[in-house]
Amino acid sequence: HAGVTTLVDAGSAGCATIGAFPKLIIPRCHTEILCMMHICQTGLATIPDITSAENINLDKTVQAVEEYQDIICGIKARMVSPALEIWGMEMPRLAKRAAKESGVKLMVHIGDTEKRYPADVIRELLPLLDEGDIVTHLFTANPGGVLDVTGKLVPEAKEAMERGVWLDTAHGRSNMSFEVGRRVLDQELIPHCISTDLTIPGRLGVVHSMVEMMTRFMAMGFTLKEVITMATANPAKALGLEHRLGSLVEGRQADISVLDIKDGD
Protein backbone atom coordinates (compact mmCIF):
# COMPACT_ATOMS: atom_id res chain seq x y z
CA HIS A 1 0.00 0.00 0.00
CA ALA A 2 3.03 2.31 0.38
CA GLY A 3 5.03 1.25 -2.67
CA VAL A 4 7.29 -1.18 -0.82
CA THR A 5 7.81 -4.51 -2.59
CA THR A 6 10.33 -6.15 -0.23
CA LEU A 7 10.54 -5.72 3.53
CA VAL A 8 13.39 -6.66 5.85
CA ASP A 9 12.42 -7.34 9.45
CA ALA A 10 15.36 -6.24 11.59
CA GLY A 11 15.29 -8.48 14.63
CA SER A 12 11.69 -9.02 15.73
CA ALA A 13 12.38 -12.74 16.16
CA GLY A 14 15.21 -14.81 17.58
CA CYS A 15 15.97 -18.51 17.24
CA ALA A 16 13.12 -19.46 19.62
CA THR A 17 10.47 -17.43 17.78
CA ILE A 18 11.59 -17.24 14.13
CA GLY A 19 9.27 -20.12 13.20
CA ALA A 20 6.31 -17.75 13.52
CA PHE A 21 7.36 -15.91 10.34
CA PRO A 22 6.86 -18.74 7.80
CA LYS A 23 3.89 -20.15 9.74
CA LEU A 24 1.86 -17.08 10.73
CA ILE A 25 3.15 -13.92 9.09
CA ILE A 26 4.54 -14.51 5.59
CA PRO A 27 1.47 -16.44 4.28
CA ARG A 28 -0.70 -13.41 5.12
CA CYS A 29 1.52 -10.85 3.34
CA HIS A 30 1.69 -9.75 -0.29
CA THR A 31 5.05 -8.06 0.36
CA GLU A 32 8.14 -10.27 0.28
CA ILE A 33 9.58 -10.55 3.79
CA LEU A 34 13.19 -11.29 4.73
CA CYS A 35 14.52 -11.49 8.29
CA MET A 36 17.52 -10.33 10.24
CA MET A 37 17.28 -12.75 13.17
CA HIS A 38 17.98 -11.30 16.62
CA ILE A 39 20.92 -12.72 18.58
CA CYS A 40 18.51 -12.77 21.55
CA GLN A 41 16.57 -16.07 21.48
CA THR A 42 13.18 -14.37 21.90
CA GLY A 43 13.96 -11.39 19.70
CA LEU A 44 11.88 -8.32 20.54
CA ALA A 45 9.06 -10.28 22.18
CA THR A 46 10.05 -8.37 25.32
CA ILE A 47 11.58 -4.93 25.82
CA PRO A 48 14.27 -4.87 27.01
CA ASP A 49 15.28 -7.80 24.83
CA ILE A 50 18.32 -9.20 26.66
CA THR A 51 17.86 -9.35 30.42
CA SER A 52 20.20 -12.24 31.34
CA ALA A 53 23.10 -14.24 29.94
CA GLU A 54 20.70 -17.09 29.14
CA ASN A 55 18.99 -14.99 26.46
CA ILE A 56 21.74 -15.83 23.94
CA ASN A 57 22.42 -19.34 22.64
CA LEU A 58 24.98 -19.39 19.84
CA ASP A 59 24.42 -23.01 18.79
CA LYS A 60 20.64 -22.67 18.54
CA THR A 61 21.02 -19.41 16.64
CA VAL A 62 23.25 -21.02 14.02
CA GLN A 63 20.87 -24.00 13.76
CA ALA A 64 17.89 -21.69 13.21
CA VAL A 65 19.65 -19.84 10.38
CA GLU A 66 20.25 -23.18 8.66
CA GLU A 67 16.64 -24.31 9.19
CA TYR A 68 15.10 -21.07 7.93
CA GLN A 69 17.77 -20.08 5.42
CA ASP A 70 15.15 -19.21 2.80
CA ILE A 71 14.01 -16.18 4.83
CA ILE A 72 16.97 -15.28 7.08
CA CYS A 73 19.48 -12.90 5.52
CA GLY A 74 21.36 -11.80 8.63
CA ILE A 75 21.89 -11.62 12.38
CA LYS A 76 20.87 -8.51 14.36
CA ALA A 77 22.50 -7.15 17.52
CA ARG A 78 21.33 -4.08 19.47
CA MET A 79 23.93 -2.00 21.34
CA VAL A 80 21.56 -1.05 24.14
CA SER A 81 21.13 -1.40 27.90
CA PRO A 82 20.84 -3.71 29.78
CA ALA A 83 22.35 -6.10 27.21
CA LEU A 84 25.65 -4.23 27.29
CA GLU A 85 25.83 -4.27 31.10
CA ILE A 86 25.19 -8.04 31.06
CA TRP A 87 27.30 -9.11 28.08
CA GLY A 88 29.50 -6.12 27.28
CA MET A 89 31.27 -6.34 23.93
CA GLU A 90 30.91 -10.12 24.01
CA MET A 91 27.32 -9.64 22.78
CA PRO A 92 28.23 -8.14 19.37
CA ARG A 93 31.14 -10.58 19.13
CA LEU A 94 28.73 -13.50 19.55
CA ALA A 95 26.42 -12.00 16.93
CA LYS A 96 29.37 -11.57 14.58
CA ARG A 97 30.40 -15.17 15.17
CA ALA A 98 26.85 -16.43 14.52
CA ALA A 99 26.69 -14.47 11.27
CA LYS A 100 30.10 -15.68 10.16
CA GLU A 101 29.39 -19.34 10.95
CA SER A 102 26.03 -19.11 9.18
CA GLY A 103 27.31 -17.25 6.12
CA VAL A 104 24.88 -14.33 6.53
CA LYS A 105 25.16 -10.59 7.17
CA LEU A 106 25.55 -8.89 10.55
CA MET A 107 23.45 -5.79 11.29
CA VAL A 108 24.21 -3.78 14.43
CA HIS A 109 21.88 -1.19 15.96
CA ILE A 110 23.82 1.75 17.42
CA GLY A 111 22.40 4.28 19.88
CA ASP A 112 21.40 3.27 23.40
CA THR A 113 17.75 4.25 23.72
CA GLU A 114 17.98 3.73 27.49
CA LYS A 115 20.88 6.24 27.55
CA ARG A 116 22.73 4.27 30.21
CA TYR A 117 25.83 2.93 28.45
CA PRO A 118 29.01 4.97 27.76
CA ALA A 119 28.91 6.83 24.46
CA ASP A 120 32.39 5.65 23.43
CA VAL A 121 31.14 2.06 23.07
CA ILE A 122 30.99 2.86 19.33
CA ARG A 123 34.79 3.00 19.23
CA GLU A 124 34.99 -0.58 20.48
CA LEU A 125 32.21 -1.80 18.20
CA LEU A 126 33.18 -0.49 14.77
CA PRO A 127 36.59 -2.26 14.56
CA LEU A 128 34.72 -5.59 14.95
CA LEU A 129 32.81 -5.00 11.72
CA ASP A 130 34.08 -6.25 8.37
CA GLU A 131 33.27 -5.50 4.77
CA GLY A 132 29.60 -6.29 4.17
CA ASP A 133 28.44 -5.83 7.77
CA ILE A 134 25.72 -3.21 8.35
CA VAL A 135 25.48 -0.37 10.88
CA THR A 136 21.98 0.98 11.36
CA HIS A 137 20.73 4.25 12.95
CA LEU A 138 23.66 6.24 11.55
CA PHE A 139 22.03 9.56 12.54
CA THR A 140 21.09 8.60 16.11
CA ALA A 141 21.51 11.24 18.83
CA ASN A 142 21.46 8.59 21.55
CA PRO A 143 24.70 7.57 23.33
CA GLY A 144 26.81 5.25 21.21
CA GLY A 145 26.40 7.07 17.90
CA VAL A 146 29.18 8.03 15.48
CA LEU A 147 29.70 11.55 16.89
CA ASP A 148 31.79 12.22 19.99
CA VAL A 149 30.76 14.71 22.71
CA THR A 150 32.19 17.59 20.67
CA GLY A 151 30.15 16.70 17.58
CA LYS A 152 33.12 15.28 15.66
CA LEU A 153 33.04 11.91 13.92
CA VAL A 154 34.89 9.18 15.78
CA PRO A 155 37.79 8.11 13.51
CA GLU A 156 36.56 4.51 13.50
CA ALA A 157 33.45 5.59 11.57
CA LYS A 158 35.34 6.73 8.47
CA GLU A 159 37.58 3.68 8.74
CA ALA A 160 34.52 1.40 8.77
CA MET A 161 33.07 3.09 5.68
CA GLU A 162 36.41 2.78 3.84
CA ARG A 163 36.53 -0.90 4.88
CA GLY A 164 33.21 -1.57 3.15
CA VAL A 165 30.78 -1.50 6.10
CA TRP A 166 27.28 -0.54 4.94
CA LEU A 167 25.73 2.53 6.60
CA ASP A 168 21.95 2.58 7.08
CA THR A 169 19.81 5.37 8.52
CA ALA A 170 16.71 3.61 9.97
CA HIS A 171 14.60 6.50 11.23
CA GLY A 172 12.64 4.79 14.02
CA ARG A 173 10.90 6.49 16.91
CA SER A 174 13.96 8.00 18.59
CA ASN A 175 17.04 7.13 16.55
CA MET A 176 17.19 9.81 13.85
CA SER A 177 18.25 13.39 14.51
CA PHE A 178 18.38 15.86 11.65
CA GLU A 179 21.00 17.86 13.57
CA VAL A 180 23.20 14.78 13.92
CA GLY A 181 22.54 13.99 10.26
CA ARG A 182 23.74 17.43 9.18
CA ARG A 183 26.93 17.09 11.22
CA VAL A 184 27.63 13.59 9.90
CA LEU A 185 27.04 14.66 6.29
CA ASP A 186 29.16 17.80 6.72
CA GLN A 187 32.03 15.52 7.77
CA GLU A 188 31.55 13.46 4.60
CA LEU A 189 30.18 10.26 6.07
CA ILE A 190 27.43 9.44 3.59
CA PRO A 191 24.84 6.70 4.28
CA HIS A 192 24.28 3.98 1.72
CA CYS A 193 20.72 3.02 2.64
CA ILE A 194 17.46 4.65 3.72
CA SER A 195 15.10 2.62 5.90
CA THR A 196 12.08 3.23 8.10
CA ASP A 197 12.48 1.08 11.22
CA LEU A 198 8.69 1.02 11.03
CA THR A 199 6.91 -0.11 14.20
CA ILE A 200 3.32 0.18 15.38
CA PRO A 201 4.14 2.96 17.93
CA GLY A 202 6.39 4.64 15.36
CA ARG A 203 3.65 4.69 12.76
CA LEU A 204 1.43 6.58 15.20
CA GLY A 205 4.15 9.21 15.61
CA VAL A 206 7.04 9.93 13.28
CA VAL A 207 7.47 7.11 10.75
CA HIS A 208 4.55 6.58 8.40
CA SER A 209 5.98 5.17 5.17
CA MET A 210 9.12 4.51 3.16
CA VAL A 211 8.11 7.20 0.67
CA GLU A 212 7.99 9.72 3.52
CA MET A 213 11.51 8.76 4.59
CA MET A 214 12.73 9.20 1.01
CA THR A 215 11.09 12.64 0.92
CA ARG A 216 12.89 13.65 4.12
CA PHE A 217 16.23 12.77 2.55
CA MET A 218 15.43 14.87 -0.49
CA ALA A 219 14.69 17.72 1.94
CA MET A 220 18.18 17.15 3.40
CA GLY A 221 19.73 17.78 0.00
CA PHE A 222 19.96 14.33 -1.59
CA THR A 223 18.98 14.12 -5.26
CA LEU A 224 16.13 11.97 -6.55
CA LYS A 225 18.64 9.60 -8.16
CA GLU A 226 20.56 9.25 -4.88
CA VAL A 227 17.39 8.63 -2.87
CA ILE A 228 16.12 5.97 -5.31
CA THR A 229 19.51 4.23 -5.19
CA MET A 230 19.54 4.36 -1.38
CA ALA A 231 16.09 2.75 -1.28
CA THR A 232 16.57 0.06 -3.94
CA ALA A 233 19.95 -0.95 -5.39
CA ASN A 234 22.07 -0.28 -2.30
CA PRO A 235 19.87 -2.21 0.17
CA ALA A 236 19.79 -5.15 -2.26
CA LYS A 237 23.60 -5.11 -2.40
CA ALA A 238 23.87 -4.75 1.38
CA LEU A 239 21.75 -7.90 1.75
CA GLY A 240 23.71 -9.77 -0.91
CA LEU A 241 20.55 -10.06 -3.02
CA GLU A 242 21.43 -7.78 -5.92
CA HIS A 243 21.24 -10.78 -8.28
CA ARG A 244 17.43 -10.67 -8.03
CA LEU A 245 16.35 -7.49 -6.19
CA GLY A 246 16.83 -3.76 -6.35
CA SER A 247 17.25 -3.04 -10.08
CA LEU A 248 15.11 -3.17 -13.20
CA VAL A 249 17.05 -5.73 -15.21
CA GLU A 250 15.77 -8.39 -17.59
CA GLY A 251 15.31 -11.70 -15.79
CA ARG A 252 14.96 -10.26 -12.28
CA GLN A 253 11.85 -9.79 -10.17
CA ALA A 254 9.59 -7.06 -11.54
CA ASP A 255 9.45 -5.12 -8.27
CA ILE A 256 8.15 -1.80 -9.59
CA SER A 257 6.62 1.19 -7.81
CA VAL A 258 5.57 4.27 -9.77
CA LEU A 259 5.96 7.55 -7.87
CA ASP A 260 5.26 11.21 -8.63
CA ILE A 261 7.34 14.13 -7.38
CA LYS A 262 5.12 16.89 -5.96
CA ASP A 263 6.39 20.21 -4.70
CA GLY A 264 5.01 21.49 -1.41
CA ASP A 265 5.76 22.56 2.14
Tab-separated table of C-alpha atoms in Angstrom:
chain	number	residue	atom	x	y	z
A	1	HIS	CA	0.000	0.000	0.000
A	2	ALA	CA	3.028	2.309	0.379
A	3	GLY	CA	5.029	1.254	-2.675
A	4	VAL	CA	7.286	-1.182	-0.822
A	5	THR	CA	7.808	-4.510	-2.589
A	6	THR	CA	10.329	-6.155	-0.230
A	7	LEU	CA	10.535	-5.716	3.532
A	8	VAL	CA	13.393	-6.664	5.850
A	9	ASP	CA	12.421	-7.340	9.447
A	10	ALA	CA	15.363	-6.242	11.593
A	11	GLY	CA	15.289	-8.480	14.628
A	12	SER	CA	11.687	-9.022	15.727
A	13	ALA	CA	12.384	-12.744	16.157
A	14	GLY	CA	15.209	-14.808	17.582
A	15	CYS	CA	15.975	-18.511	17.238
A	16	ALA	CA	13.117	-19.458	19.623
A	17	THR	CA	10.471	-17.429	17.785
A	18	ILE	CA	11.587	-17.243	14.126
A	19	GLY	CA	9.267	-20.124	13.200
A	20	ALA	CA	6.309	-17.754	13.517
A	21	PHE	CA	7.358	-15.915	10.343
A	22	PRO	CA	6.858	-18.742	7.804
A	23	LYS	CA	3.887	-20.154	9.742
A	24	LEU	CA	1.862	-17.080	10.734
A	25	ILE	CA	3.154	-13.916	9.089
A	26	ILE	CA	4.539	-14.513	5.592
A	27	PRO	CA	1.474	-16.441	4.279
A	28	ARG	CA	-0.699	-13.408	5.116
A	29	CYS	CA	1.519	-10.854	3.336
A	30	HIS	CA	1.693	-9.750	-0.294
A	31	THR	CA	5.051	-8.056	0.363
A	32	GLU	CA	8.141	-10.270	0.276
A	33	ILE	CA	9.583	-10.550	3.791
A	34	LEU	CA	13.191	-11.291	4.732
A	35	CYS	CA	14.517	-11.491	8.289
A	36	MET	CA	17.515	-10.325	10.241
A	37	MET	CA	17.283	-12.752	13.172
A	38	HIS	CA	17.978	-11.299	16.618
A	39	ILE	CA	20.922	-12.724	18.575
A	40	CYS	CA	18.507	-12.774	21.551
A	41	GLN	CA	16.569	-16.072	21.485
A	42	THR	CA	13.184	-14.372	21.899
A	43	GLY	CA	13.963	-11.386	19.701
A	44	LEU	CA	11.883	-8.323	20.543
A	45	ALA	CA	9.061	-10.278	22.178
A	46	THR	CA	10.045	-8.366	25.317
A	47	ILE	CA	11.575	-4.933	25.824
A	48	PRO	CA	14.274	-4.870	27.006
A	49	ASP	CA	15.278	-7.801	24.833
A	50	ILE	CA	18.320	-9.199	26.658
A	51	THR	CA	17.863	-9.351	30.417
A	52	SER	CA	20.200	-12.237	31.343
A	53	ALA	CA	23.105	-14.235	29.945
A	54	GLU	CA	20.699	-17.091	29.142
A	55	ASN	CA	18.992	-14.994	26.463
A	56	ILE	CA	21.742	-15.834	23.943
A	57	ASN	CA	22.417	-19.338	22.642
A	58	LEU	CA	24.979	-19.385	19.844
A	59	ASP	CA	24.423	-23.011	18.788
A	60	LYS	CA	20.639	-22.673	18.543
A	61	THR	CA	21.016	-19.408	16.635
A	62	VAL	CA	23.254	-21.017	14.017
A	63	GLN	CA	20.871	-24.002	13.760
A	64	ALA	CA	17.889	-21.687	13.215
A	65	VAL	CA	19.651	-19.844	10.380
A	66	GLU	CA	20.253	-23.179	8.662
A	67	GLU	CA	16.644	-24.311	9.195
A	68	TYR	CA	15.103	-21.069	7.931
A	69	GLN	CA	17.770	-20.080	5.422
A	70	ASP	CA	15.149	-19.213	2.798
A	71	ILE	CA	14.006	-16.178	4.827
A	72	ILE	CA	16.972	-15.281	7.076
A	73	CYS	CA	19.483	-12.899	5.516
A	74	GLY	CA	21.356	-11.804	8.629
A	75	ILE	CA	21.885	-11.621	12.384
A	76	LYS	CA	20.867	-8.506	14.360
A	77	ALA	CA	22.500	-7.154	17.522
A	78	ARG	CA	21.334	-4.084	19.474
A	79	MET	CA	23.932	-1.996	21.336
A	80	VAL	CA	21.557	-1.048	24.142
A	81	SER	CA	21.126	-1.397	27.900
A	82	PRO	CA	20.837	-3.706	29.778
A	83	ALA	CA	22.352	-6.104	27.214
A	84	LEU	CA	25.645	-4.226	27.292
A	85	GLU	CA	25.829	-4.271	31.097
A	86	ILE	CA	25.190	-8.037	31.058
A	87	TRP	CA	27.303	-9.107	28.082
A	88	GLY	CA	29.504	-6.123	27.282
A	89	MET	CA	31.273	-6.344	23.927
A	90	GLU	CA	30.909	-10.117	24.006
A	91	MET	CA	27.325	-9.637	22.781
A	92	PRO	CA	28.233	-8.141	19.366
A	93	ARG	CA	31.143	-10.577	19.134
A	94	LEU	CA	28.731	-13.500	19.545
A	95	ALA	CA	26.416	-11.997	16.925
A	96	LYS	CA	29.366	-11.572	14.581
A	97	ARG	CA	30.401	-15.172	15.174
A	98	ALA	CA	26.851	-16.435	14.519
A	99	ALA	CA	26.688	-14.473	11.273
A	100	LYS	CA	30.102	-15.681	10.156
A	101	GLU	CA	29.393	-19.337	10.946
A	102	SER	CA	26.026	-19.110	9.180
A	103	GLY	CA	27.313	-17.250	6.123
A	104	VAL	CA	24.877	-14.334	6.530
A	105	LYS	CA	25.155	-10.594	7.174
A	106	LEU	CA	25.551	-8.888	10.548
A	107	MET	CA	23.453	-5.789	11.294
A	108	VAL	CA	24.214	-3.779	14.434
A	109	HIS	CA	21.875	-1.191	15.957
A	110	ILE	CA	23.817	1.752	17.415
A	111	GLY	CA	22.403	4.282	19.878
A	112	ASP	CA	21.404	3.274	23.402
A	113	THR	CA	17.751	4.251	23.720
A	114	GLU	CA	17.984	3.726	27.495
A	115	LYS	CA	20.875	6.243	27.551
A	116	ARG	CA	22.731	4.271	30.210
A	117	TYR	CA	25.829	2.925	28.450
A	118	PRO	CA	29.007	4.973	27.764
A	119	ALA	CA	28.911	6.826	24.456
A	120	ASP	CA	32.387	5.654	23.430
A	121	VAL	CA	31.138	2.057	23.070
A	122	ILE	CA	30.989	2.858	19.333
A	123	ARG	CA	34.793	3.003	19.233
A	124	GLU	CA	34.987	-0.582	20.476
A	125	LEU	CA	32.212	-1.805	18.197
A	126	LEU	CA	33.184	-0.488	14.771
A	127	PRO	CA	36.595	-2.261	14.555
A	128	LEU	CA	34.717	-5.586	14.953
A	129	LEU	CA	32.806	-5.003	11.716
A	130	ASP	CA	34.080	-6.254	8.371
A	131	GLU	CA	33.269	-5.498	4.768
A	132	GLY	CA	29.599	-6.288	4.170
A	133	ASP	CA	28.440	-5.826	7.774
A	134	ILE	CA	25.720	-3.214	8.349
A	135	VAL	CA	25.480	-0.370	10.877
A	136	THR	CA	21.978	0.983	11.356
A	137	HIS	CA	20.733	4.253	12.946
A	138	LEU	CA	23.658	6.244	11.547
A	139	PHE	CA	22.030	9.561	12.542
A	140	THR	CA	21.090	8.602	16.105
A	141	ALA	CA	21.508	11.236	18.826
A	142	ASN	CA	21.458	8.587	21.551
A	143	PRO	CA	24.701	7.574	23.327
A	144	GLY	CA	26.808	5.245	21.210
A	145	GLY	CA	26.404	7.071	17.899
A	146	VAL	CA	29.178	8.028	15.479
A	147	LEU	CA	29.705	11.550	16.893
A	148	ASP	CA	31.790	12.222	19.991
A	149	VAL	CA	30.760	14.706	22.712
A	150	THR	CA	32.193	17.594	20.672
A	151	GLY	CA	30.153	16.695	17.577
A	152	LYS	CA	33.118	15.282	15.659
A	153	LEU	CA	33.045	11.913	13.923
A	154	VAL	CA	34.888	9.185	15.777
A	155	PRO	CA	37.787	8.111	13.511
A	156	GLU	CA	36.562	4.507	13.499
A	157	ALA	CA	33.447	5.586	11.569
A	158	LYS	CA	35.339	6.731	8.471
A	159	GLU	CA	37.577	3.675	8.735
A	160	ALA	CA	34.521	1.401	8.767
A	161	MET	CA	33.075	3.092	5.679
A	162	GLU	CA	36.407	2.780	3.843
A	163	ARG	CA	36.534	-0.900	4.881
A	164	GLY	CA	33.206	-1.574	3.152
A	165	VAL	CA	30.778	-1.502	6.097
A	166	TRP	CA	27.276	-0.535	4.939
A	167	LEU	CA	25.734	2.529	6.601
A	168	ASP	CA	21.946	2.580	7.079
A	169	THR	CA	19.812	5.366	8.522
A	170	ALA	CA	16.712	3.607	9.972
A	171	HIS	CA	14.600	6.504	11.230
A	172	GLY	CA	12.642	4.790	14.016
A	173	ARG	CA	10.898	6.493	16.913
A	174	SER	CA	13.963	7.996	18.592
A	175	ASN	CA	17.043	7.134	16.549
A	176	MET	CA	17.186	9.809	13.853
A	177	SER	CA	18.254	13.388	14.510
A	178	PHE	CA	18.376	15.860	11.646
A	179	GLU	CA	20.995	17.863	13.572
A	180	VAL	CA	23.204	14.776	13.916
A	181	GLY	CA	22.536	13.992	10.264
A	182	ARG	CA	23.736	17.428	9.176
A	183	ARG	CA	26.926	17.093	11.215
A	184	VAL	CA	27.631	13.590	9.895
A	185	LEU	CA	27.038	14.656	6.291
A	186	ASP	CA	29.156	17.801	6.719
A	187	GLN	CA	32.029	15.516	7.767
A	188	GLU	CA	31.547	13.455	4.596
A	189	LEU	CA	30.185	10.256	6.069
A	190	ILE	CA	27.428	9.442	3.591
A	191	PRO	CA	24.844	6.696	4.282
A	192	HIS	CA	24.282	3.980	1.717
A	193	CYS	CA	20.721	3.019	2.639
A	194	ILE	CA	17.457	4.647	3.716
A	195	SER	CA	15.099	2.617	5.900
A	196	THR	CA	12.081	3.233	8.097
A	197	ASP	CA	12.478	1.083	11.218
A	198	LEU	CA	8.695	1.016	11.033
A	199	THR	CA	6.907	-0.111	14.200
A	200	ILE	CA	3.318	0.183	15.382
A	201	PRO	CA	4.143	2.962	17.929
A	202	GLY	CA	6.394	4.641	15.355
A	203	ARG	CA	3.647	4.688	12.764
A	204	LEU	CA	1.434	6.581	15.199
A	205	GLY	CA	4.146	9.208	15.610
A	206	VAL	CA	7.035	9.930	13.284
A	207	VAL	CA	7.470	7.108	10.745
A	208	HIS	CA	4.547	6.578	8.403
A	209	SER	CA	5.984	5.170	5.166
A	210	MET	CA	9.123	4.511	3.163
A	211	VAL	CA	8.110	7.202	0.673
A	212	GLU	CA	7.988	9.724	3.517
A	213	MET	CA	11.512	8.757	4.589
A	214	MET	CA	12.727	9.204	1.008
A	215	THR	CA	11.088	12.638	0.919
A	216	ARG	CA	12.888	13.646	4.120
A	217	PHE	CA	16.226	12.772	2.555
A	218	MET	CA	15.426	14.875	-0.493
A	219	ALA	CA	14.688	17.715	1.942
A	220	MET	CA	18.178	17.153	3.402
A	221	GLY	CA	19.726	17.780	-0.001
A	222	PHE	CA	19.958	14.331	-1.587
A	223	THR	CA	18.983	14.115	-5.256
A	224	LEU	CA	16.132	11.975	-6.553
A	225	LYS	CA	18.644	9.598	-8.158
A	226	GLU	CA	20.558	9.248	-4.878
A	227	VAL	CA	17.389	8.631	-2.871
A	228	ILE	CA	16.124	5.971	-5.308
A	229	THR	CA	19.510	4.231	-5.193
A	230	MET	CA	19.545	4.360	-1.376
A	231	ALA	CA	16.086	2.749	-1.281
A	232	THR	CA	16.571	0.057	-3.943
A	233	ALA	CA	19.953	-0.954	-5.392
A	234	ASN	CA	22.069	-0.283	-2.301
A	235	PRO	CA	19.873	-2.207	0.171
A	236	ALA	CA	19.795	-5.146	-2.262
A	237	LYS	CA	23.598	-5.114	-2.405
A	238	ALA	CA	23.868	-4.753	1.378
A	239	LEU	CA	21.748	-7.902	1.753
A	240	GLY	CA	23.713	-9.771	-0.912
A	241	LEU	CA	20.545	-10.061	-3.024
A	242	GLU	CA	21.435	-7.782	-5.925
A	243	HIS	CA	21.242	-10.784	-8.275
A	244	ARG	CA	17.431	-10.672	-8.030
A	245	LEU	CA	16.346	-7.492	-6.193
A	246	GLY	CA	16.833	-3.760	-6.355
A	247	SER	CA	17.250	-3.040	-10.078
A	248	LEU	CA	15.108	-3.166	-13.201
A	249	VAL	CA	17.049	-5.729	-15.208
A	250	GLU	CA	15.772	-8.388	-17.592
A	251	GLY	CA	15.311	-11.699	-15.789
A	252	ARG	CA	14.958	-10.263	-12.277
A	253	GLN	CA	11.850	-9.793	-10.171
A	254	ALA	CA	9.592	-7.063	-11.542
A	255	ASP	CA	9.452	-5.117	-8.273
A	256	ILE	CA	8.150	-1.800	-9.586
A	257	SER	CA	6.617	1.188	-7.810
A	258	VAL	CA	5.565	4.267	-9.769
A	259	LEU	CA	5.963	7.546	-7.875
A	260	ASP	CA	5.261	11.209	-8.628
A	261	ILE	CA	7.342	14.131	-7.377
A	262	LYS	CA	5.123	16.886	-5.964
A	263	ASP	CA	6.385	20.211	-4.701
A	264	GLY	CA	5.015	21.486	-1.412
A	265	ASP	CA	5.762	22.560	2.145
